[in-house]
Amino acid sequence: MATSTSTSRTSDFFREVVAECPVDPRLEACLQCGTCGGSCPSGPDMDHTPRTLFAMIAAGMRDAVLRSNTPWYCVSCYYCMERCPQEIRITDVMYTLKRMAIKAGYSAQTTAPKGPGFAQTFVDHVENYGRSFELGLITRYYLNHRPLDALKMAPLGMGLLKRRRLDLSPRPIRQIEQLKAILDKAREIDAAHAV
Amino acid sequence: MRYSYYPGCSLERNAGAYHTSLMAVAAQLGVEFAEVDDWNCCGATEFIAVNRLRAYALVSRNLALAARQTGGSNGAAKGQLVAPCSACYLNLSKVDHYLSESPALASDVNQALAAGGLSYAPGSLRVRHLLDVLVNDVGYEKVAARVCRPLHGLRVAPYYGCLVVRPGFRERFDDPEYPTSLDRLMRALGATVVDFPLKAHCCGGHMTQISRDVALELIRRLLKNAADYQADLIVTLCPMCQLNLDAFQESVNGLFGTEYRIPILFFTQLMGLAFGLSPAAVGIGKEFIDARPALAKIGAAAPAAAEAAPKRKPRRGDQSLPLPQMSEEE
Ligand code: SF4
Ligand code: SF4
């Protein structure tokens, strides 16, 4: 992917992050102004603010970045992207870091351990049915990842059921095989790029 | 007016009231929404956190189907795809935009789509949010003209959330930090619109599943802000926002010792009521927080909504920041 990140002040990890983004995130232009962290609704609960995280990426602190809860606490509100004076695609960088943390096997070791499991369960459902199947999703996720919390969520599930706001059975899309073929091909292309 | 319509997974069930009410309102306004046949999930905010190209291919299948169907037999207005869910709207418009920006990404995506016999030329659709279509294509005047039961006396907090106004990849129809189109629409229905400084702040999205306390604090701030301005109800344009503020309101009360009881309705539900439709016809009665006391003000008797008893716990400090104020009338 064409980027302008060949400056000597960036680390290998920095270049890896940029290359993993779907389009150039313009991360090399970060001024360390802190607007992103100041705008972030989850900022106070993050291990590192987005600004700090970007400095850590530039410094090549791979392990600390991929273990941090910061990407998982990003709620995709896009305030940072709206306000960043350098138009850096901050939210895309957060998504990229989530993918890299999962790929590097850090899922269970991040300081937001519930994040990767929920995302993976969601993806499995969509890949199998083409749509997100709420009750199945929630049930499977809680039983697999958070059996103790399952009870806490039960009233919500019952409330949704009582109001007929939950599906009791998965309803796959008609051309699920077509979708699977597309997704398989995408996986193949992604794998070819990775080597 | 005919548009291609992408409902998204939430509108199939959890936010069924949104679908019901928007269809009822569209019929009144002479707008037709033709559902994209066999659409799939947009991936919400999760798919892209696990896969890169697969996430883009997932969304692109919908774009490809919509483009093919609008150009074909269903007669929908050429190239206009409408999404009522903010996350779906964002994902569809973002993918279309990034495919246009990066020919390499577009080529990879099209290679994947080809495996399913599909293709998509970036930029061939115009992705719109439902609110945009209703205020800009239909227009406030036409909406106001249909009102036969004005929402006089009802104090409404207009809640936009994030993704309809930010980041505005393709086009903006409102201010990203202090939007006003929903305010104007509610005024056109006769409602009193209260100032709601947090109107474009985040509802927490799927944070309820990742760190519950962080999410509940985000929800609490919004409820407090609406309560501070004595709103009778909060009106929303996104199924995720509705679910978080409605279904988790009791959890907020439990955690913070508050007693909020603010109904959260979809903006199309209020439009329908103002057009004289019955509460049942616009899906009222499925909310966790009973909307009846608020709706009694406009003489609309809603079906009963089941409620849980509030739990009390010691109060936590209140940390919301002072915010600018705006007068309630324009
Ligand atoms: S707002 Fe932009 S330039 Fe400023 S620190 Fe954040 S990413 Fe860097
Ligand atoms: S998009 Fe993510 S990182 Fe940016 S302000 Fe919102 S929550 Fe914070």
Coordinates of C-alpha atoms in Angstrom, one line a residue, chain A residues 65-168:
Chain A
V65 CA 0.4 -1.3 22.6
L66 CA -1.2 -4.6 21.7
R67 CA -1.9 -5.5 25.3
S68 CA -3.5 -2.2 26.2
N69 CA -7.2 -1.8 26.6
T70 CA -7.2 1.4 24.5
P71 CA -8.3 0.0 21.1
W72 CA -11.0 -2.2 22.8
Y73 CA -12.3 0.8 24.8
C74 CA -12.7 2.8 21.5
V75 CA -16.4 3.0 21.0
S76 CA -16.1 4.3 17.4
C77 CA -17.6 7.7 18.1
Y78 CA -15.3 9.4 15.6
Y79 CA -14.9 12.5 17.7
C80 CA -11.2 12.3 17.5
M81 CA -11.2 11.9 13.7
E82 CA -13.6 14.9 13.4
R83 CA -11.3 17.1 15.4
C84 CA -7.8 15.9 14.6
P85 CA -6.0 18.8 13.0
Q86 CA -4.0 16.4 10.8
E87 CA -7.0 14.4 9.6
I88 CA -5.5 11.2 10.9
R89 CA -7.8 8.2 10.6
I90 CA -7.6 7.4 14.3
T91 CA -10.6 5.1 14.5
D92 CA -9.2 3.0 11.7
V93 CA -5.9 2.7 13.6
M94 CA -7.9 1.5 16.6
Y95 CA -9.6 -1.2 14.5
T96 CA -6.3 -2.2 13.1
L97 CA -4.7 -2.6 16.5
K98 CA -7.6 -4.8 17.6
R99 CA -7.0 -7.1 14.6
M100 CA -3.2 -7.1 15.3
A101 CA -3.8 -8.0 19.0
I102 CA -6.0 -10.9 18.1
K103 CA -3.6 -12.1 15.4
A104 CA -0.6 -11.9 17.7
G105 CA -2.5 -14.1 20.2
Y106 CA -2.9 -11.3 22.8
S107 CA -6.7 -11.7 23.0
A108 CA -6.8 -13.1 26.5
Q109 CA -3.9 -10.9 27.7
T110 CA -5.2 -7.5 26.9
T111 CA -6.5 -5.3 29.8
A112 CA -9.9 -5.5 28.1
P113 CA -10.3 -9.3 28.0
K114 CA -14.0 -9.2 27.0
G115 CA -13.4 -7.3 23.8
P116 CA -11.9 -9.9 21.5
G117 CA -14.3 -12.7 22.5
F118 CA -17.3 -10.5 21.8
A119 CA -16.0 -9.4 18.5
Q120 CA -15.1 -13.0 17.4
T121 CA -18.5 -14.4 18.5
F122 CA -20.2 -11.6 16.5
V123 CA -18.1 -12.4 13.4
D124 CA -18.8 -16.1 13.6
H125 CA -22.5 -15.5 13.6
V126 CA -22.5 -13.2 10.7
E127 CA -20.3 -15.6 8.7
N128 CA -22.7 -18.5 9.4
Y129 CA -26.0 -16.8 8.9
G130 CA -25.3 -13.6 7.1
R131 CA -27.1 -11.6 9.8
S132 CA -26.5 -11.0 13.5
F133 CA -28.8 -13.3 15.4
E134 CA -29.1 -11.6 18.7
L135 CA -30.2 -14.2 21.2
G136 CA -27.9 -16.9 19.9
L137 CA -25.1 -14.4 19.8
I138 CA -25.6 -13.2 23.4
T139 CA -26.2 -16.6 24.8
R140 CA -23.2 -18.2 23.1
Y141 CA -21.0 -15.3 24.0
Y142 CA -21.9 -15.4 27.7
L143 CA -21.7 -19.1 28.0
N144 CA -18.3 -19.3 26.3
H145 CA -16.7 -16.2 27.8
R146 CA -18.5 -14.9 30.8
P147 CA -20.6 -17.6 32.5
L148 CA -20.7 -15.6 35.7
D149 CA -22.1 -12.6 34.0
A150 CA -24.7 -14.6 32.2
L151 CA -27.0 -14.2 35.2
K152 CA -26.5 -10.4 35.2
M153 CA -27.6 -10.3 31.6
A154 CA -30.6 -12.6 32.0
P155 CA -33.0 -9.8 33.0
L156 CA -32.1 -7.9 29.9
G157 CA -32.6 -11.0 27.7
M158 CA -36.0 -11.7 29.4
G159 CA -37.0 -8.1 29.0
L160 CA -36.2 -8.2 25.3
L161 CA -38.0 -11.5 24.9
K162 CA -41.1 -10.2 26.7
R163 CA -41.3 -7.3 24.4
R164 CA -40.7 -9.5 21.4
R165 CA -37.5 -7.7 20.6
L166 CA -35.4 -10.9 20.4
D167 CA -35.2 -13.6 17.8
L168 CA -35.4 -17.2 19.0

